[in-house]
Short mmCIF file of C-alpha atoms in Angstrom, two decimals:
data_model
loop_
_atom_site.label_atom_id
_atom_site.label_comp_id
_atom_site.label_asym_id
_atom_site.label_seq_id
_atom_site.Cartn_x
_atom_site.Cartn_y
_atom_site.Cartn_z
CA MET A 1 0.00 0.00 0.00
CA THR A 2 2.81 2.43 0.94
CA ALA A 3 4.71 1.52 -2.19
CA GLU A 4 1.64 2.14 -4.26
CA ARG A 5 1.12 5.53 -2.67
CA ASP A 6 4.76 6.53 -3.17
CA LEU A 7 4.54 5.54 -6.78
CA SER A 8 1.40 7.60 -7.18
CA ARG A 9 3.02 10.62 -5.60
CA ARG A 10 6.12 10.35 -7.74
CA ARG A 11 3.99 9.83 -10.82
CA LEU A 12 1.91 12.82 -9.86
CA LEU A 13 4.91 15.12 -9.55
CA GLY A 14 6.59 13.90 -12.71
CA LEU A 15 3.46 14.05 -14.79
CA GLY A 16 2.55 17.43 -13.36
CA ALA A 17 5.88 18.84 -14.48
CA ALA A 18 5.44 17.34 -17.93
CA GLY A 19 1.95 18.77 -18.19
CA LEU A 20 3.02 22.24 -17.16
CA SER A 21 5.98 22.31 -19.50
CA SER A 22 3.71 21.47 -22.40
CA LEU A 23 1.83 24.68 -21.67
CA THR A 24 4.81 26.71 -22.78
CA LEU A 25 4.15 26.11 -26.43
CA SER A 26 5.55 29.48 -27.38
CA GLY A 27 8.74 28.88 -25.39
CA CYS A 28 12.07 30.03 -26.79
CA GLY A 29 10.53 32.03 -29.60
CA ARG A 30 9.80 29.10 -31.89
CA LEU A 31 6.69 30.89 -33.14
CA ASP A 32 8.26 34.32 -33.55
CA PHE A 33 8.02 33.95 -37.32
CA LEU A 34 4.35 34.85 -36.91
CA ALA A 35 5.49 38.47 -36.54
CA ASP A 36 7.04 38.51 -40.03
CA GLU A 37 5.05 40.02 -42.85
CA GLY A 38 3.85 36.88 -44.56
CA ALA A 39 0.99 34.49 -45.16
CA ALA A 40 0.46 33.53 -41.51
CA ARG A 41 0.36 37.09 -40.19
CA ASN A 42 -1.74 38.32 -43.10
CA LEU A 43 -4.28 35.55 -42.54
CA MET A 44 -4.54 36.37 -38.84
CA ALA A 45 -4.71 40.12 -39.54
CA ARG A 46 -7.81 39.52 -41.68
CA ALA A 47 -9.67 38.99 -38.40
CA ASN A 48 -9.28 42.76 -37.90
CA GLY A 49 -11.43 43.33 -40.98
CA LEU A 50 -14.09 41.07 -39.47
CA THR A 51 -13.89 43.00 -36.19
CA TYR A 52 -14.31 46.26 -38.11
CA ARG A 53 -17.42 45.10 -39.97
CA ILE A 54 -19.08 43.45 -36.95
CA GLN A 55 -18.32 46.34 -34.58
CA ARG A 56 -19.59 48.90 -37.08
CA ALA A 57 -22.80 46.86 -37.45
CA LEU A 58 -23.24 46.50 -33.67
CA ALA A 59 -22.33 50.06 -32.70
CA GLY A 60 -23.93 51.99 -35.55
CA ASN A 61 -23.73 55.63 -34.55
CA ALA A 62 -23.93 54.90 -30.78
CA LEU A 63 -22.08 57.31 -28.51
CA ALA A 64 -19.05 56.41 -26.44
CA PRO A 65 -19.85 56.50 -22.70
CA GLU A 66 -19.52 59.94 -21.15
CA TYR A 67 -18.59 60.48 -17.52
CA ALA A 68 -19.44 62.96 -14.75
CA GLU A 69 -17.16 65.84 -13.70
CA THR A 70 -16.54 64.00 -10.43
CA GLU A 71 -14.93 61.17 -12.37
CA ILE A 72 -12.07 63.41 -13.55
CA ARG A 73 -9.60 62.54 -10.80
CA GLN A 74 -6.29 63.32 -12.48
CA GLY A 75 -4.70 65.09 -15.42
CA GLN A 76 -4.73 63.47 -18.84
CA ARG A 77 -1.69 61.22 -19.02
CA PRO A 78 0.42 62.23 -22.04
CA ASN A 79 1.88 59.47 -24.19
CA GLY A 80 3.89 59.26 -27.41
CA SER A 81 5.24 62.67 -28.49
CA ARG A 82 5.08 65.19 -25.67
CA ASP A 83 7.12 68.11 -27.00
CA PRO A 84 7.62 68.19 -30.78
CA ASP A 85 10.84 69.87 -31.90
CA SER A 86 10.27 70.41 -35.60
CA PRO A 87 11.22 74.02 -36.59
CA ALA A 88 7.73 74.79 -37.91
CA TYR A 89 6.14 73.67 -34.66
CA LEU A 90 8.65 75.52 -32.45
CA ALA A 91 8.05 78.74 -34.42
CA LEU A 92 4.29 78.46 -33.90
CA LYS A 93 4.66 77.56 -30.24
CA ALA A 94 6.93 80.58 -29.63
CA LYS A 95 4.07 82.87 -30.68
CA GLY A 96 1.42 81.03 -28.67
CA PHE A 97 0.05 79.46 -31.89
CA ALA A 98 -1.22 82.86 -33.08
CA ASP A 99 -0.04 82.02 -36.61
CA TYR A 100 -1.38 78.48 -36.52
CA ARG A 101 -3.65 77.43 -39.38
CA LEU A 102 -5.56 74.19 -39.73
CA VAL A 103 -5.65 73.27 -43.41
CA VAL A 104 -8.59 71.16 -44.57
CA ASP A 105 -8.13 69.98 -48.15
CA GLY A 106 -7.92 66.97 -50.45
CA LEU A 107 -11.13 65.65 -51.97
CA VAL A 108 -13.18 68.72 -51.08
CA GLN A 109 -15.06 71.40 -53.02
CA ARG A 110 -13.49 74.38 -51.19
CA PRO A 111 -10.16 73.83 -49.39
CA ARG A 112 -9.87 76.09 -46.33
CA ALA A 113 -7.44 77.12 -43.62
CA PHE A 114 -8.74 78.01 -40.16
CA SER A 115 -7.04 79.99 -37.40
CA LEU A 116 -7.46 78.97 -33.75
CA ALA A 117 -9.69 82.02 -33.23
CA GLU A 118 -11.95 80.86 -36.07
CA LEU A 119 -12.11 77.37 -34.59
CA HIS A 120 -13.01 78.81 -31.19
CA ASN A 121 -15.89 80.75 -32.76
CA MET A 122 -17.41 77.67 -34.35
CA PRO A 123 -20.00 75.50 -32.60
CA SER A 124 -18.21 73.52 -29.90
CA ARG A 125 -18.76 70.29 -28.08
CA THR A 126 -17.47 69.39 -24.62
CA GLN A 127 -17.39 65.77 -23.53
CA ILE A 128 -15.94 63.83 -20.61
CA THR A 129 -14.67 60.57 -22.06
CA ARG A 130 -12.26 57.78 -21.35
CA HIS A 131 -9.01 57.58 -23.30
CA ASP A 132 -7.98 53.95 -23.79
CA CYS A 133 -4.35 53.39 -24.68
CA VAL A 134 -3.45 50.36 -26.79
CA GLU A 135 -1.03 49.48 -23.98
CA GLY A 136 -3.99 48.80 -21.72
CA TRP A 137 -4.41 51.83 -19.45
CA SER A 138 -7.32 54.31 -19.39
CA CYS A 139 -7.70 57.94 -18.34
CA ILE A 140 -10.86 60.06 -18.05
CA ALA A 141 -10.71 63.71 -19.17
CA LYS A 142 -12.88 66.54 -20.47
CA TRP A 143 -12.30 67.55 -24.08
CA THR A 144 -13.59 70.66 -25.84
CA GLY A 145 -13.42 71.23 -29.57
CA THR A 146 -15.06 71.74 -32.92
CA PRO A 147 -17.08 68.80 -34.23
CA LEU A 148 -15.20 67.40 -37.21
CA SER A 149 -18.47 67.13 -39.14
CA HIS A 150 -18.83 70.91 -38.90
CA LEU A 151 -15.36 71.41 -40.40
CA LEU A 152 -16.16 68.95 -43.16
CA ASP A 153 -19.33 70.87 -43.97
CA GLN A 154 -17.31 74.07 -44.35
CA VAL A 155 -15.18 72.55 -47.12
CA GLN A 156 -17.91 70.45 -48.78
CA VAL A 157 -16.52 66.96 -49.02
CA LEU A 158 -16.60 65.33 -52.47
CA PRO A 159 -18.44 62.00 -52.83
CA ALA A 160 -15.17 60.25 -53.77
CA ALA A 161 -13.73 60.88 -50.27
CA ARG A 162 -13.61 57.68 -48.19
CA PHE A 163 -11.22 58.56 -45.39
CA VAL A 164 -10.10 61.54 -43.36
CA VAL A 165 -6.34 61.79 -42.77
CA PHE A 166 -4.85 63.82 -39.92
CA HIS A 167 -1.34 65.14 -40.56
CA CYS A 168 0.70 66.02 -37.49
CA PHE A 169 3.75 68.13 -36.57
CA ASP A 170 5.50 65.49 -34.48
CA ASP A 171 8.38 63.68 -36.13
CA LEU A 172 9.14 60.27 -34.62
CA GLY A 173 11.98 59.54 -37.02
CA ASN A 174 15.68 60.09 -36.41
CA THR A 175 18.72 61.05 -38.43
CA ARG A 176 19.29 57.47 -39.52
CA SER A 177 15.75 56.54 -40.55
CA GLY A 178 14.85 59.98 -41.87
CA PRO A 179 11.68 61.84 -40.97
CA ALA A 180 8.63 59.87 -39.82
CA LEU A 181 5.81 62.30 -39.26
CA TYR A 182 2.87 61.07 -37.21
CA TYR A 183 -0.38 60.74 -39.08
CA GLU A 184 -3.68 59.01 -38.53
CA SER A 185 -6.96 58.43 -40.32
CA CYS A 186 -10.55 57.32 -39.85
CA ASP A 187 -13.48 56.39 -42.05
CA MET A 188 -16.35 58.77 -42.83
CA ILE A 189 -18.54 57.13 -40.15
CA ASP A 190 -16.15 58.07 -37.36
CA ALA A 191 -15.42 61.41 -39.06
CA ARG A 192 -19.14 62.32 -39.00
CA HIS A 193 -19.74 60.83 -35.52
CA PRO A 194 -21.08 63.51 -33.15
CA GLN A 195 -18.30 62.90 -30.58
CA THR A 196 -15.47 63.22 -33.10
CA ILE A 197 -13.98 66.64 -32.46
CA ALA A 198 -10.90 68.69 -33.26
CA ALA A 199 -10.09 69.48 -29.63
CA TYR A 200 -8.41 72.68 -28.43
CA GLY A 201 -9.40 72.39 -24.76
CA LEU A 202 -8.59 69.86 -22.04
CA ASN A 203 -10.19 69.79 -18.58
CA GLY A 204 -11.47 73.34 -18.97
CA ARG A 205 -8.16 74.89 -20.09
CA ALA A 206 -6.27 75.38 -23.35
CA LEU A 207 -4.88 72.08 -24.65
CA PRO A 208 -1.32 71.73 -23.24
CA VAL A 209 1.66 70.96 -25.48
CA ALA A 210 2.13 67.53 -23.89
CA ASN A 211 -1.43 66.59 -24.92
CA GLY A 212 -1.25 67.87 -28.50
CA ALA A 213 -1.51 71.70 -28.58
CA PRO A 214 -2.87 73.52 -30.35
CA LEU A 215 -5.25 70.94 -31.84
CA ARG A 216 -5.77 67.21 -31.57
CA ILE A 217 -8.41 64.79 -32.77
CA ARG A 218 -10.73 62.84 -30.49
CA VAL A 219 -12.25 59.74 -32.09
CA GLU A 220 -13.89 58.48 -28.94
CA ARG A 221 -14.72 54.91 -30.00
CA ALA A 222 -11.12 54.06 -30.90
CA LEU A 223 -7.87 53.45 -29.04
CA GLY A 224 -5.39 56.15 -28.10
CA TYR A 225 -3.15 55.95 -31.15
CA LYS A 226 -6.08 57.13 -33.31
CA GLN A 227 -6.25 60.38 -31.27
CA ALA A 228 -3.77 62.32 -33.42
CA LYS A 229 -1.98 65.19 -31.62
CA TYR A 230 -0.40 68.37 -33.05
CA VAL A 231 -2.67 68.23 -36.11
CA HIS A 232 -2.00 70.88 -38.78
CA ARG A 233 -3.78 69.44 -41.80
CA ILE A 234 -6.90 67.38 -42.39
CA GLU A 235 -6.93 65.73 -45.79
CA LEU A 236 -9.84 63.92 -47.46
CA VAL A 237 -8.64 60.93 -49.49
CA ASP A 238 -10.00 57.88 -51.29
CA SER A 239 -6.99 55.68 -50.42
CA PHE A 240 -3.91 55.61 -48.19
CA ALA A 241 -1.68 54.26 -50.95
CA ARG A 242 0.43 57.40 -51.43
CA LEU A 243 0.84 58.18 -47.73
CA TRP A 244 4.00 56.86 -46.04
CA GLY A 245 3.62 53.10 -45.55
CA GLY A 246 0.14 53.08 -47.07
CA LYS A 247 -1.67 51.63 -44.06
CA GLY A 248 -3.38 54.81 -42.90
CA GLY A 249 -1.33 55.73 -39.84
CA TYR A 250 2.08 55.93 -38.21
CA TRP A 251 1.47 52.89 -36.00
CA GLU A 252 -0.53 51.07 -38.66
CA ASP A 253 2.57 51.24 -40.88
CA ARG A 254 4.36 49.50 -38.00
CA GLY A 255 1.97 46.58 -37.59
CA TYR A 256 -0.98 47.98 -35.61
CA ASP A 257 -4.52 47.49 -36.82
CA TRP A 258 -6.16 50.46 -38.57
CA PHE A 259 -9.65 50.38 -37.01
CA ALA A 260 -8.47 50.20 -33.38
CA GLY A 261 -11.99 49.60 -32.06
CA ILE A 262 -10.72 46.96 -29.63
CA MET B 1 2.61 -20.67 -15.01
CA PRO B 2 0.53 -21.18 -11.89
CA LEU B 3 3.38 -19.80 -9.82
CA THR B 4 3.67 -16.62 -11.85
CA GLY B 5 -0.06 -16.30 -11.74
CA SER B 6 -0.16 -16.37 -7.99
CA LEU B 7 2.59 -13.74 -7.61
CA SER B 8 1.39 -11.14 -10.07
CA PRO B 9 -2.01 -9.57 -9.72
CA ALA B 10 -4.75 -11.21 -11.72
CA PRO B 11 -4.91 -9.61 -15.18
CA ARG B 12 -7.75 -7.13 -15.15
CA GLN B 13 -10.52 -7.80 -17.55
CA PRO B 14 -10.77 -4.70 -19.76
CA GLY B 15 -14.14 -3.03 -19.58
CA PRO B 16 -16.28 -2.40 -22.65
CA LEU B 17 -15.26 0.14 -25.27
CA VAL B 18 -17.89 2.86 -25.38
CA ARG B 19 -18.54 5.82 -27.61
CA ARG B 20 -17.95 8.65 -25.18
CA HIS B 21 -17.55 11.94 -27.08
CA ALA B 22 -19.65 13.14 -30.01
CA LEU B 23 -17.82 14.56 -33.02
CA TRP B 24 -19.13 18.00 -32.03
CA THR B 25 -17.53 17.72 -28.58
CA ARG B 26 -14.21 16.47 -29.97
CA ALA B 27 -13.93 19.14 -32.67
CA THR B 28 -14.70 21.99 -30.26
CA HIS B 29 -12.33 20.51 -27.66
CA TRP B 30 -9.34 20.66 -30.00
CA SER B 31 -10.35 24.06 -31.30
CA TRP B 32 -10.23 25.37 -27.73
CA ALA B 33 -6.91 23.71 -27.11
CA LEU B 34 -5.48 25.50 -30.15
CA CYS B 35 -7.06 28.83 -29.18
CA ILE B 36 -5.78 28.72 -25.61
CA ALA B 37 -2.28 27.77 -26.77
CA PHE B 38 -2.14 31.03 -28.76
CA LEU B 39 -4.38 33.30 -26.67
CA VAL B 40 -2.46 32.91 -23.42
CA PRO B 41 1.04 33.83 -24.70
CA SER B 42 -0.29 36.60 -26.98
CA GLY B 43 -2.36 37.89 -24.05
CA LEU B 44 0.76 38.03 -21.88
CA GLN B 45 2.46 39.98 -24.67
CA ILE B 46 -0.38 42.53 -24.54
CA PHE B 47 -0.30 42.61 -20.73
CA ASN B 48 3.45 43.30 -20.82
CA ALA B 49 2.81 46.59 -22.67
CA HIS B 50 1.51 47.94 -19.35
CA PRO B 51 2.04 45.34 -16.61
CA VAL B 52 -0.30 46.93 -14.09
CA LEU B 53 -3.91 45.98 -13.32
CA TYR B 54 -6.41 48.41 -11.81
CA TRP B 55 -9.91 48.39 -10.37
CA GLY B 56 -12.47 50.84 -11.76
CA GLN B 57 -13.10 52.80 -14.96
CA GLU B 58 -9.61 54.22 -15.40
CA SER B 59 -5.98 53.72 -14.36
CA GLY B 60 -4.83 55.78 -11.39
CA PHE B 61 -1.71 57.78 -12.17
CA GLY B 62 -2.46 60.66 -9.80
CA TYR B 63 -3.87 58.22 -7.22
CA ASP B 64 -3.54 54.50 -6.58
CA ASN B 65 -6.17 52.00 -7.71
CA ALA B 66 -3.72 49.31 -8.82
CA VAL B 67 -4.41 45.74 -7.69
CA LEU B 68 -1.38 44.18 -9.35
CA ARG B 69 1.86 45.74 -10.46
CA ILE B 70 4.85 44.00 -12.00
CA MET B 71 8.03 46.03 -12.31
CA ALA B 72 11.79 46.17 -12.14
CA VAL B 73 13.16 48.14 -9.20
CA GLU B 74 16.63 49.41 -8.38
CA THR B 75 17.78 47.98 -5.03
CA PRO B 76 21.12 47.99 -3.18
CA ALA B 77 21.53 44.45 -4.58
CA GLY B 78 21.02 45.71 -8.14
CA LEU B 79 17.99 45.58 -10.41
CA ARG B 80 15.30 43.20 -9.11
CA GLY B 81 11.94 42.01 -10.38
CA ARG B 82 9.10 42.97 -8.08
CA THR B 83 5.42 42.03 -8.06
CA GLU B 84 2.86 43.78 -5.88
CA ILE B 85 -0.55 42.18 -5.36
CA LEU B 86 -3.12 44.18 -3.36
CA GLY B 87 -0.32 46.03 -1.59
CA HIS B 88 1.80 42.96 -0.79
CA GLY B 89 5.18 42.97 -2.49
CA PHE B 90 7.23 39.97 -3.59
CA ASP B 91 10.68 39.60 -5.13
CA THR B 92 9.99 37.78 -8.39
CA THR B 93 13.37 38.19 -10.10
CA GLY B 94 13.82 35.62 -12.84
CA LEU B 95 10.12 35.26 -13.51
CA LEU B 96 8.17 38.53 -13.21
CA GLY B 97 9.53 42.03 -13.64
CA LEU B 98 13.07 41.01 -14.48
CA SER B 99 13.97 37.86 -16.39
CA GLY B 100 16.17 36.40 -19.08
CA PRO B 101 19.88 35.52 -19.19
CA ALA B 102 21.77 36.49 -16.03
CA GLU B 103 24.34 38.55 -17.95
CA ARG B 104 21.70 40.76 -19.57
CA PRO B 105 18.35 40.43 -17.82
CA GLN B 106 15.39 42.23 -19.36
CA SER B 107 12.91 44.28 -17.42
CA ARG B 108 9.54 43.00 -18.59
CA GLY B 109 6.30 41.78 -16.97
CA PHE B 110 6.14 38.12 -17.97
CA PRO B 111 9.30 36.41 -19.24
CA ALA B 112 10.17 35.94 -22.93
CA TRP B 113 9.37 32.21 -22.89
CA SER B 114 5.78 32.89 -21.92
CA THR B 115 4.91 35.52 -24.53
CA LEU B 116 4.16 35.48 -28.24
CA PRO B 117 6.24 36.82 -29.91
CA SER B 118 9.00 36.21 -27.40
CA TYR B 119 10.31 39.77 -27.84
CA ARG B 120 8.26 42.92 -27.37
CA ASP B 121 5.83 43.30 -30.31
CA LEU B 122 2.44 44.54 -29.19
CA GLY B 123 1.13 44.86 -32.77
CA THR B 124 1.72 41.19 -33.57
CA GLY B 125 0.52 40.10 -30.12
CA ARG B 126 -2.78 41.84 -30.85
CA VAL B 127 -3.07 40.35 -34.35
CA ILE B 128 -2.61 36.83 -32.93
CA HIS B 129 -4.86 37.47 -29.93
CA PHE B 130 -7.84 38.80 -31.89
CA PHE B 131 -7.63 36.10 -34.57
CA PHE B 132 -7.81 33.36 -31.96
CA ALA B 133 -10.33 35.36 -29.91
CA TRP B 134 -12.72 35.14 -32.87
CA LEU B 135 -12.05 31.41 -33.16
CA LEU B 136 -12.63 30.94 -29.42
CA ALA B 137 -15.88 32.89 -29.44
CA ALA B 138 -17.12 31.06 -32.54
CA THR B 139 -16.22 27.69 -31.00
CA LEU B 140 -17.98 28.58 -27.77
CA ALA B 141 -21.12 29.65 -29.65
CA LEU B 142 -21.05 26.46 -31.76
CA TRP B 143 -20.49 24.33 -28.68
CA PHE B 144 -23.47 25.86 -26.86
CA LEU B 145 -25.68 25.45 -29.91
CA GLY B 146 -24.55 21.90 -30.64
CA SER B 147 -24.66 20.82 -27.00
CA LEU B 148 -28.18 22.17 -26.63
CA LEU B 149 -29.32 20.33 -29.77
CA ASN B 150 -27.65 16.97 -29.13
CA GLY B 151 -28.41 16.95 -25.41
CA HIS B 152 -24.74 17.04 -24.30
CA LEU B 153 -25.40 20.08 -22.13
CA ARG B 154 -28.40 18.60 -20.31
CA ARG B 155 -27.13 15.01 -20.19
CA ASP B 156 -23.41 15.46 -19.46
CA ILE B 157 -22.72 18.98 -18.18
CA LEU B 158 -25.56 20.26 -16.01
CA PRO B 159 -25.16 18.50 -12.66
CA ARG B 160 -28.19 16.58 -11.39
CA PRO B 161 -29.11 16.10 -7.70
CA ARG B 162 -27.49 12.69 -7.68
CA ASP B 163 -24.24 14.21 -9.01
CA LEU B 164 -24.20 16.61 -6.09
CA ARG B 165 -24.85 13.73 -3.68
CA ALA B 166 -21.99 11.80 -5.25
CA LEU B 167 -19.64 14.80 -5.02
CA PRO B 168 -17.97 14.04 -1.64
CA ALA B 169 -17.18 10.46 -2.68
CA ASP B 170 -15.91 11.69 -6.06
CA ILE B 171 -13.62 14.25 -4.40
CA ALA B 172 -12.33 11.55 -2.01
CA SER B 173 -11.53 9.12 -4.82
CA HIS B 174 -9.82 11.84 -6.91
CA ALA B 175 -7.73 12.81 -3.89
CA ARG B 176 -6.58 9.20 -3.67
CA LEU B 177 -5.94 9.23 -7.43
CA ARG B 178 -8.54 6.55 -8.05
CA PHE B 179 -10.47 7.21 -11.20
CA HIS B 180 -13.67 5.62 -12.33
CA ARG B 181 -13.60 5.22 -16.05
CA ALA B 182 -17.27 5.33 -16.84
CA ALA B 183 -19.08 6.37 -20.00
CA GLU B 184 -20.67 9.30 -18.16
CA TYR B 185 -18.83 12.20 -16.59
CA GLY B 186 -18.34 12.13 -12.81
CA ALA B 187 -19.64 14.86 -10.50
CA LEU B 188 -16.34 16.77 -10.43
CA GLN B 189 -16.03 16.53 -14.20
CA LYS B 190 -19.52 17.93 -14.72
CA LEU B 191 -18.93 20.77 -12.28
CA SER B 192 -15.49 21.71 -13.60
CA TYR B 193 -16.43 21.51 -17.29
CA GLY B 194 -19.65 23.37 -16.53
CA ALA B 195 -17.79 26.11 -14.65
CA VAL B 196 -15.20 26.53 -17.41
CA LEU B 197 -17.63 26.46 -20.33
CA GLY B 198 -20.52 28.19 -18.61
CA ILE B 199 -18.70 30.81 -16.53
CA VAL B 200 -14.95 31.21 -17.15
CA LEU B 201 -14.96 31.25 -20.97
CA PRO B 202 -18.03 33.52 -21.29
CA VAL B 203 -16.48 35.89 -18.72
CA ILE B 204 -13.24 35.90 -20.72
CA VAL B 205 -15.09 36.78 -23.93
CA LEU B 206 -17.27 39.44 -22.30
CA THR B 207 -14.46 41.10 -20.32
CA GLY B 208 -12.41 41.10 -23.53
CA LEU B 209 -15.25 42.90 -25.30
CA THR B 210 -15.58 45.34 -22.38
CA MET B 211 -12.04 46.55 -23.10
CA SER B 212 -13.15 47.59 -26.60
CA PRO B 213 -14.05 51.30 -26.83
CA THR B 214 -16.37 50.59 -29.77
CA MET B 215 -18.17 47.84 -27.84
CA ASN B 216 -18.52 50.26 -24.90
CA ALA B 217 -20.54 52.46 -27.25
CA ALA B 218 -22.54 49.52 -28.65
CA TRP B 219 -23.17 47.73 -25.34
CA PRO B 220 -22.59 50.19 -22.48
CA TRP B 221 -24.08 47.66 -20.03
CA LEU B 222 -20.81 45.73 -20.28
CA LEU B 223 -19.10 48.48 -18.26
CA ASP B 224 -21.81 48.30 -15.58
CA LEU B 225 -21.61 44.51 -15.50
CA PHE B 226 -17.87 44.42 -14.79
CA GLY B 227 -17.47 47.72 -12.92
CA GLY B 228 -15.51 49.61 -15.56
CA ARG B 229 -12.96 49.03 -18.27
CA GLN B 230 -9.99 48.60 -15.97
CA SER B 231 -11.93 46.21 -13.72
CA ALA B 232 -12.82 44.22 -16.84
CA ARG B 233 -9.14 44.09 -17.80
CA THR B 234 -8.32 42.76 -14.32
CA LEU B 235 -11.13 40.19 -14.47
CA HIS B 236 -9.98 39.11 -17.95
CA PHE B 237 -6.57 38.39 -16.48
CA VAL B 238 -8.02 36.59 -13.42
CA ALA B 239 -10.30 34.47 -15.62
CA ALA B 240 -7.38 33.57 -17.88
CA PHE B 241 -5.42 32.33 -14.86
CA LEU B 242 -8.42 30.35 -13.62
CA LEU B 243 -8.52 28.77 -17.06
CA LEU B 244 -4.80 27.97 -16.82
CA ALA B 245 -5.34 26.44 -13.38
CA PHE B 246 -8.13 24.29 -14.80
CA LEU B 247 -5.90 23.32 -17.71
CA ALA B 248 -3.08 22.22 -15.40
CA VAL B 249 -5.43 20.03 -13.35
CA HIS B 250 -7.15 18.77 -16.51
CA LEU B 251 -3.87 17.68 -18.09
CA LEU B 252 -2.76 16.08 -14.83
CA MET B 253 -6.00 14.12 -14.58
CA VAL B 254 -5.67 12.96 -18.19
CA LEU B 255 -2.13 11.77 -17.53
CA LEU B 256 -3.09 10.01 -14.31
CA ALA B 257 -6.28 8.43 -15.64
CA GLY B 258 -4.52 6.91 -18.63
CA PRO B 259 -3.40 9.37 -21.31
CA LEU B 260 -3.71 7.00 -24.28
CA ASN B 261 -7.26 6.00 -23.48
CA GLU B 262 -8.28 9.60 -22.74
CA LEU B 263 -6.59 10.91 -25.88
CA ARG B 264 -8.15 8.19 -28.02
CA ALA B 265 -11.56 9.09 -26.62
CA MET B 266 -11.10 12.78 -27.45
CA ILE B 267 -9.78 11.97 -30.96
CA THR B 268 -11.89 8.99 -32.08
CA GLY B 269 -14.69 9.15 -29.52
CA TRP B 270 -14.05 5.58 -28.27
CA TYR B 271 -13.26 5.14 -24.59
CA ARG B 272 -12.27 2.03 -22.65
CA THR B 273 -14.35 1.98 -19.49
CA ASP B 274 -13.53 0.19 -16.25
CA PRO B 275 -14.72 -3.40 -15.87
CA PRO B 276 -18.29 -3.76 -14.56
CA ALA B 277 -18.93 -2.74 -10.98
CA PRO B 278 -18.61 -6.06 -9.03
CA ALA B 279 -15.03 -6.65 -10.16
CA ALA B 280 -14.13 -3.08 -9.36
CA MET B 281 -15.58 -3.38 -5.89
CA LYS B 282 -13.66 -6.59 -5.31
CA GLY B 283 -10.42 -4.98 -6.41
CA ARG B 284 -10.99 -2.10 -4.06
CA ASP B 285 -11.55 -4.48 -1.13
CA HIS B 286 -8.21 -6.12 -1.85
CA ASP B 287 -6.49 -2.75 -1.69
CA ARG B 288 -7.73 -2.29 1.84
#
């Protein structure tokens, strides 16, 4: 009886170890090839297209949750670029963005350029929303800005336009890789969504440099990397093909999914 | 011959071969196995992008609502891996916070061997995770549908009063590593499979969806159900570890109960049961 029990215990330990080690399927990077641009990754990335279609169908034009003033418990955590150093941006910043112009062009009837004062005099929307970073953290803040749909109405978007591209001042490149200006994009559904704003205010004050001054985009149903900061130009396009890596955004060109709804 | 016979235990009469698992059950079982094998390491890759878990709607940076924090900290003894759970700190160097080769350890949440890809690549981790998340959700939906239609759910999963009455005896025999190879599931099997398929996996899918800003717009009740996006992220992580705990016990039970027979049953459906009850009872008496 004792022998039988000892055997069982030894078997238990040995088999347990074998079972646990089989859990580490990914061990030692044997599956790292999945990261390479190729058939396996492309097949898996097609699931993002499914997510896009299903989430669009489920969400329709529904609003992102909005929060109460009492739920703003901290400043908006800045991430990514916090202090762009391109000469054009520094020159504007030195003059308090008095010379700043937001260009809206591309597939539009009447391209326009708006000063900050003009933007401030347009209808505004203020919303307390949750910013969800792709890394996993969230932060609640109050954003004030011009609804993007209002800006689009000013320039009269052509029917051929399928996407809105946001061009930014911040350069994430270096001397070796050359310039890599941040840019982002969204479809016309998000562009016309009532909560999508070109924000110039944060928590009741002017948008700080660390959070994208003088103007950033809020696309409230998408992850943080879609919330382009330091925006100077909004371009209406029918394809991303001629923009940088062709995937519709700085991070998208580096392997992130374009929709960013999850 | 008679001598040998008297020294070695009498050869046990094999029990009847029965058809134990329907094709539906077997196909979904292996689909889950595949999904979990990819979802867990890609999920750890995503977790490593910000190895802190919080409770509530948002992450406290100006205040503290963290429930788990994995980090590398500078100490008099050099860089160490540290894990804090609900305010209790542990040195987890080598596994959490700081891991890898001793000459150049990396500061990262979970170690390279546990993540997919092994190096830091959040974009690819997300591509893998969402592909297999779809497969997992589809398999779960198919399993529920199929198991409702073919009676698997009612017959084999939902515990009946007599299963609950048999539970203490079943726990006792498992603790002594004595398994009853019957065509039907035992009480512990029903309860554990029911808990995993009926609670843990649905919670994993729903908490995963709660982290989606678009789904928060579509189904705002998800945030109320789980107490906020960051709570949902924490519960997603907890549920994943409950699933891993189940998996460890499940694999152990398979190995102890006879891996070839169990594997054959889950591949072909055919399962060798124990000999009929009287012989089994007799054998047990001899053991005592």
